[in-house]
Tab-separated table of C-alpha atoms in Angstrom:
chain	number	residue	atom	x	y	z
T	1	MET	CA	40.786	167.621	80.913
T	2	PRO	CA	38.641	170.668	79.724
T	3	VAL	CA	35.130	169.512	78.565
T	4	PRO	CA	34.219	171.316	75.204
T	5	ILE	CA	31.001	173.048	74.728
T	6	LEU	CA	28.925	172.772	71.417
T	7	LEU	CA	26.231	175.761	71.388
T	8	VAL	CA	23.483	175.101	69.083
T	9	THR	CA	21.361	178.181	67.988
T	10	GLY	CA	18.795	178.896	65.624
T	11	PHE	CA	15.293	180.455	65.083
T	12	LEU	CA	12.084	178.934	66.353
T	13	GLY	CA	11.457	175.809	64.385
T	14	ALA	CA	14.654	175.587	62.544
T	15	GLY	CA	15.494	172.009	63.664
T	16	LYS	CA	17.842	172.483	66.505
T	17	THR	CA	16.186	169.774	68.761
T	18	THR	CA	16.326	167.323	65.755
T	19	VAL	CA	20.087	167.948	65.578
T	20	VAL	CA	20.512	167.253	69.285
T	21	ASN	CA	18.492	164.180	69.208
T	22	HIS	CA	20.628	162.892	66.300
T	23	LEU	CA	23.587	163.549	68.464
T	24	LEU	CA	22.417	161.895	71.497
T	25	ALA	CA	21.288	158.955	69.427
T	26	HIS	CA	24.575	158.421	67.498
T	27	ALA	CA	26.968	159.488	70.387
T	28	GLU	CA	29.476	156.553	69.175
T	29	GLY	CA	30.816	156.096	72.691
T	30	ARG	CA	31.095	159.759	73.436
T	31	ARG	CA	29.691	160.912	76.818
T	32	ILE	CA	27.484	163.855	75.785
T	33	ALA	CA	25.572	166.142	78.204
T	34	ALA	CA	22.707	168.027	76.273
T	35	VAL	CA	21.394	170.990	77.877
T	36	VAL	CA	17.778	171.603	76.416
T	37	ASN	CA	14.971	173.916	76.840
T	38	ASP	CA	12.483	171.225	76.628
T	39	PHE	CA	12.861	167.643	77.906
T	40	GLY	CA	9.558	166.747	76.062
T	41	ALA	CA	11.069	167.344	72.537
T	42	ILE	CA	13.929	165.134	73.224
T	43	ASN	CA	13.501	161.526	71.987
T	44	ILE	CA	14.337	159.667	74.813
T	45	ASP	CA	13.066	155.811	74.497
T	46	ALA	CA	11.916	154.448	77.647
T	47	GLU	CA	14.670	151.337	77.247
T	48	LEU	CA	17.438	153.867	76.960
T	49	ILE	CA	16.825	155.738	80.418
T	50	ALA	CA	19.350	154.577	82.810
T	51	GLY	CA	18.061	156.617	85.649
T	52	ALA	CA	16.778	160.145	86.572
T	53	SER	CA	17.945	162.400	89.598
T	54	ASP	CA	18.358	166.084	90.220
T	55	GLY	CA	16.809	167.224	86.966
T	56	VAL	CA	19.189	165.041	84.804
T	57	VAL	CA	18.079	162.278	82.700
T	58	SER	CA	20.826	159.475	82.281
T	59	LEU	CA	20.740	157.327	79.140
T	60	ALA	CA	22.383	153.827	78.758
T	61	ASN	CA	24.746	154.945	76.050
T	62	GLY	CA	26.478	157.319	78.556
T	63	CYS	CA	24.749	160.411	77.566
T	64	ILE	CA	22.723	162.671	79.903
T	65	CYS	CA	20.084	165.241	79.293
T	66	CYS	CA	19.176	168.099	81.734
T	67	SER	CA	16.708	171.112	81.178
T	68	LEU	CA	18.012	174.694	80.613
T	69	GLU	CA	16.417	176.385	83.666
T	70	GLY	CA	17.710	179.290	85.694
T	71	ASP	CA	21.358	180.256	85.433
T	72	LEU	CA	23.394	178.674	82.659
T	73	LEU	CA	26.630	178.756	84.378
T	74	HIS	CA	25.186	177.034	87.590
T	75	THR	CA	24.044	174.241	85.335
T	76	LEU	CA	27.415	173.899	83.810
T	77	ALA	CA	29.002	173.652	87.121
T	78	THR	CA	26.526	170.943	88.182
T	79	LEU	CA	27.437	168.952	85.088
T	80	LEU	CA	31.080	169.364	85.440
T	81	ARG	CA	30.829	168.042	89.094
T	82	ARG	CA	29.315	164.796	87.963
T	83	ASP	CA	31.195	161.529	88.110
T	84	PRO	CA	31.980	160.519	85.386
T	85	LYS	CA	32.081	164.029	83.883
T	86	PRO	CA	30.915	164.397	80.341
T	87	GLU	CA	33.378	164.434	77.401
T	88	TYR	CA	31.259	167.009	75.494
T	89	ILE	CA	28.447	169.463	76.404
T	90	VAL	CA	25.895	170.491	73.867
T	91	ILE	CA	23.758	173.505	74.793
T	92	GLU	CA	20.566	174.199	72.808
T	93	THR	CA	19.552	177.643	72.841
T	94	SER	CA	15.952	179.201	72.931
T	95	GLY	CA	14.829	180.058	69.359
T	96	VAL	CA	14.369	183.623	70.296
T	97	ALA	CA	17.643	184.011	72.200
T	98	ASP	CA	20.697	186.142	70.877
T	99	PRO	CA	23.441	183.794	71.238
T	100	ALA	CA	26.038	186.508	71.383
T	101	ASP	CA	24.741	186.893	75.010
T	102	ILE	CA	25.179	183.322	75.977
T	103	VAL	CA	28.683	183.424	74.262
T	104	ARG	CA	29.561	186.259	76.563
T	105	ASN	CA	28.411	184.439	79.412
T	106	LEU	CA	30.356	181.236	78.379
T	107	MET	CA	33.607	183.537	78.491
T	108	ASP	CA	33.473	183.610	82.150
T	109	PRO	CA	37.031	182.605	83.158
T	110	VAL	CA	36.090	179.879	85.405
T	111	ILE	CA	33.953	178.018	82.774
T	112	VAL	CA	36.533	178.874	79.742
T	113	ARG	CA	39.094	176.776	82.008
T	114	GLU	CA	36.824	173.813	82.621
T	115	ALA	CA	34.363	174.100	79.532
T	116	PRO	CA	35.859	176.013	76.557
T	117	LEU	CA	33.309	177.079	73.922
T	118	GLU	CA	34.554	174.769	70.907
T	119	THR	CA	31.922	175.330	68.259
T	120	VAL	CA	28.845	177.555	67.555
T	121	LEU	CA	26.214	175.602	65.220
T	122	CYS	CA	23.525	177.770	63.628
T	123	VAL	CA	20.682	175.585	62.330
T	124	MET	CA	18.601	177.150	59.636
T	125	ASP	CA	15.502	175.998	57.792
T	126	ALA	CA	16.319	175.994	54.100
T	127	ALA	CA	12.711	176.994	53.459
T	128	THR	CA	13.303	180.354	55.095
T	129	PRO	CA	12.842	183.124	52.866
T	130	PRO	CA	16.117	184.917	52.041
T	131	ALA	CA	14.721	188.086	53.149
T	132	THR	CA	14.322	186.805	56.612
T	133	LEU	CA	18.191	187.167	57.024
T	134	ASP	CA	17.688	190.958	57.110
T	135	ASP	CA	16.145	190.463	60.726
T	136	ALA	CA	18.484	191.360	63.420
T	137	LEU	CA	18.140	188.128	65.502
T	138	HIS	CA	18.735	186.077	62.251
T	139	ARG	CA	21.852	188.128	61.604
T	140	SER	CA	23.214	187.628	65.003
T	141	GLN	CA	22.607	183.922	65.048
T	142	LEU	CA	24.673	183.609	61.788
T	143	ARG	CA	27.413	186.248	62.892
T	144	VAL	CA	28.548	183.963	65.750
T	145	ALA	CA	28.225	180.787	64.031
T	146	ASP	CA	31.392	178.488	63.042
T	147	ILE	CA	28.967	176.136	61.152
T	148	VAL	CA	25.684	176.900	59.568
T	149	ALA	CA	23.398	173.588	59.129
T	150	LEU	CA	20.656	173.739	56.500
T	151	SER	CA	17.709	171.770	57.788
T	152	LYS	CA	14.296	170.087	56.285
T	153	LEU	CA	15.959	170.204	52.752
T	154	ASP	CA	13.587	167.347	52.259
T	155	LEU	CA	10.609	169.723	52.788
T	156	ALA	CA	11.759	172.669	50.828
T	157	ASN	CA	11.127	173.600	47.480
T	158	GLU	CA	13.669	172.545	44.617
T	159	GLY	CA	16.493	175.165	44.806
T	160	ALA	CA	15.767	176.352	48.271
T	161	GLY	CA	18.963	175.051	49.518
T	162	SER	CA	21.031	177.099	46.813
T	163	ARG	CA	19.029	180.201	47.490
T	164	MET	CA	19.707	179.924	51.123
T	165	ARG	CA	23.323	179.445	50.507
T	166	GLU	CA	23.605	182.486	48.402
T	167	ALA	CA	21.723	184.378	51.087
T	168	ILE	CA	23.980	183.403	53.642
T	169	ARG	CA	26.993	184.235	51.538
T	170	ALA	CA	25.415	187.521	50.920
T	171	GLN	CA	25.624	188.178	54.830
T	172	ARG	CA	29.458	187.837	54.510
T	173	VAL	CA	29.745	185.504	57.373
T	174	PRO	CA	32.681	183.111	57.341
T	175	ALA	CA	31.050	179.944	58.579
T	176	VAL	CA	31.111	176.701	56.737
T	177	VAL	CA	27.791	175.892	55.334
T	178	VAL	CA	26.637	172.211	55.529
T	179	ASP	CA	23.357	170.189	54.704
T	180	ALA	CA	21.821	168.631	57.687
T	181	PRO	CA	19.483	165.759	56.369
T	182	HIS	CA	17.497	164.648	59.462
T	183	GLY	CA	19.639	166.622	61.789
T	184	GLU	CA	22.919	164.781	60.632
T	185	ILE	CA	25.947	166.855	60.625
T	186	PRO	CA	29.667	165.635	59.831
T	187	SER	CA	30.698	164.681	63.217
T	188	ALA	CA	34.259	165.810	62.329
T	189	LEU	CA	33.065	169.371	62.313
T	190	LEU	CA	31.046	169.235	65.420
T	191	PHE	CA	33.745	167.157	67.615
T	192	PRO	CA	37.239	167.898	65.950
T	193	ALA	CA	39.606	164.810	66.451
T	194	THR	CA	41.047	165.495	69.973
T	195	VAL	CA	44.632	166.392	70.170
T	196	ASP	CA	45.567	165.299	73.738
T	197	ARG	CA	48.539	164.715	75.776
T	198	ALA	CA	49.182	161.373	74.489
T	199	PRO	CA	51.605	161.232	71.481
T	200	PRO	CA	49.316	160.588	68.159
T	201	LEU	CA	49.860	157.869	65.872
T	202	ARG	CA	50.916	158.959	62.217
T	203	GLU	CA	48.130	158.306	59.873
T	204	PRO	CA	49.141	156.298	56.913
T	205	GLY	CA	46.649	158.579	54.984
T	206	PRO	CA	43.943	161.002	55.465
T	207	LYS	CA	41.004	159.921	57.641
T	208	ARG	CA	37.743	160.323	55.749
T	209	PRO	CA	34.786	160.877	57.674
T	210	ALA	CA	31.720	158.691	56.273
T	211	GLU	CA	29.946	161.539	54.755
T	212	GLN	CA	32.810	161.813	52.256
T	213	ARG	CA	32.548	165.528	52.183
T	214	PHE	CA	35.098	166.264	54.725
T	215	GLU	CA	38.420	164.774	55.585
T	216	THR	CA	41.000	165.018	58.381
T	217	LEU	CA	44.591	165.576	57.980
T	218	SER	CA	47.335	165.664	60.767
T	219	TRP	CA	50.667	167.229	61.039
T	220	THR	CA	53.296	166.687	63.704
T	221	SER	CA	56.859	167.898	64.419
T	222	ASP	CA	59.516	167.154	66.779
T	223	GLN	CA	60.833	170.785	66.682
T	224	PRO	CA	59.137	173.731	68.152
T	225	ILE	CA	57.459	176.144	65.844
T	226	SER	CA	57.561	179.923	65.017
T	227	LEU	CA	54.462	182.014	65.792
T	228	VAL	CA	55.384	184.299	62.836
T	229	ARG	CA	55.856	181.587	60.567
T	230	LEU	CA	52.803	179.684	61.780
T	231	GLN	CA	50.743	182.834	61.162
T	232	GLN	CA	51.899	183.053	57.679
T	233	ALA	CA	51.059	179.464	57.009
T	234	ILE	CA	47.604	179.539	58.291
T	235	GLY	CA	47.017	182.493	56.162
T	236	ARG	CA	47.883	180.393	53.244
T	237	LEU	CA	45.836	177.524	54.263
T	238	ALA	CA	42.736	179.449	55.572
T	239	PRO	CA	40.888	179.498	52.315
T	240	LYS	CA	40.844	175.682	52.376
T	241	LEU	CA	40.152	175.006	56.157
T	242	ALA	CA	36.850	174.219	57.667
T	243	ARG	CA	38.521	173.637	61.175
T	244	ALA	CA	41.997	173.368	62.719
T	245	LYS	CA	42.914	172.536	66.408
T	246	GLY	CA	46.413	171.819	67.829
T	247	LEU	CA	48.944	171.839	70.768
T	248	PHE	CA	52.649	172.858	70.169
T	249	GLU	CA	55.725	174.630	71.570
T	250	THR	CA	56.751	177.784	69.929
T	251	VAL	CA	60.473	179.183	69.722
T	252	GLU	CA	59.214	182.635	71.259
T	253	GLN	CA	57.980	180.606	74.647
T	254	PRO	CA	60.136	177.492	74.739
T	255	GLY	CA	58.943	174.864	77.318
T	256	ARG	CA	55.434	176.255	77.150
T	257	GLN	CA	52.477	174.579	75.353
T	258	MET	CA	49.974	176.610	73.350
T	259	VAL	CA	46.574	175.713	72.400
T	260	PHE	CA	45.679	176.798	68.861
T	261	GLN	CA	42.163	176.876	67.400
T	262	PHE	CA	40.843	177.866	63.898
T	263	ALA	CA	37.141	178.076	62.821
T	264	ALA	CA	34.910	180.256	60.668
T	265	GLY	CA	38.168	182.261	59.463
T	266	ARG	CA	39.130	182.936	63.121
T	267	ALA	CA	42.386	181.895	64.769
T	268	THR	CA	42.903	181.729	68.436
T	269	LEU	CA	45.918	181.132	70.643
T	270	ALA	CA	45.605	180.206	74.485
T	271	PRO	CA	48.166	178.994	76.881
T	272	GLY	CA	48.295	175.325	77.491
T	273	GLU	CA	49.755	172.786	80.335
T	274	VAL	CA	53.196	171.747	80.547
T	275	PRO	CA	54.098	169.465	77.612
T	276	MET	CA	54.127	165.870	78.206
T	277	SER	CA	57.422	164.113	77.990
T	278	GLY	CA	57.900	162.158	74.858
T	279	ALA	CA	54.986	163.937	73.025
T	280	PRO	CA	55.798	165.540	69.480
T	281	ARG	CA	56.623	169.473	70.103
T	282	ALA	CA	53.882	170.192	67.560
T	283	ARG	CA	50.574	168.370	66.807
T	284	ILE	CA	47.914	169.920	64.639
T	285	VAL	CA	44.733	168.324	63.157
T	286	PHE	CA	43.085	170.104	59.908
T	287	ILE	CA	39.762	169.537	58.459
T	288	ALA	CA	38.960	170.414	54.857
T	289	GLU	CA	36.673	169.585	52.164
T	290	LEU	CA	37.312	166.358	50.379
T	291	GLY	CA	40.180	166.854	47.936
T	292	VAL	CA	40.424	170.472	48.541
T	293	LEU	CA	43.968	170.153	50.459
T	294	SER	CA	46.445	167.425	49.693
T	295	LYS	CA	48.682	165.961	52.561
T	296	ALA	CA	51.731	167.038	50.667
T	297	GLU	CA	50.489	170.596	50.230
T	298	LEU	CA	49.613	170.668	54.090
T	299	ASP	CA	53.023	169.080	55.030
T	300	GLY	CA	54.905	171.419	52.621
T	301	ILE	CA	53.424	174.533	54.069
T	302	MET	CA	53.526	173.464	57.648
T	303	GLU	CA	57.163	172.483	57.424
T	304	THR	CA	57.898	176.271	56.908
T	305	CYS	CA	56.864	176.988	60.548
T	306	VAL	CA	59.526	174.682	62.010
T	307	ALA	CA	62.253	177.339	63.252
T	308	ASP	CA	65.469	175.778	62.059
T	309	ARG	CA	64.371	174.994	58.275
């Protein structure tokens, strides 16, 4: 199975390493590989170290950590050859790096097939003066982001978070903006519920992440869907969505599975593998802010995508 990549960007001192530390410390059973600029900044307690070799520190919770040195694509290839290979890869960029260049590198056809870029997270210090966003590097970091996380709110003046949100909106970036107290970000946004080959169980109700800000809703169908109708449905849902991810067959290309992704107002489609026998013909997971999108509304809109209805 492909290993999704989370790219963490942000200016010097924004709090990127704090976010990576939190992810490693709260992996919740996920095998996460963190590619970082500086080992010394990562909080690796001695009792958590299971071993170190080839520039990789293995942690007792199944995570690993390696230093971002030399060619990024070579580093990724090394990680993907590990046994067992990671379930997720987190890359922390340099604070002075233009993430657009890294995104272009990650579009290498070999890497995309093995480790697709799932999410771009921009960490921003809430105390940053709004005028700073006029800087070209800051704008570039914001422009590629699916999610913007406001850090250090506990250290900022009252109202700093609101002022920064307004400044980000003024940049007209489509990213979802969330607070990141002590580096904590809703995991549903960083690691969307996997839509894998196995038929998913139908949820008795929406699954609510512990943060109580976002909820996950799923939709399945035993019929293929129309791409034209899906485009219309996503257009109606987009203002209420934070993320979406799914696999489905289409009436336009029967017997072929498509991989669907929606983030930061952008939707993408890519060819998938041959559908698994017995699995629903369409499976899509949606993430929205709590109370913004009801299951009934979602089902009503998505049912219009089924070709024979």
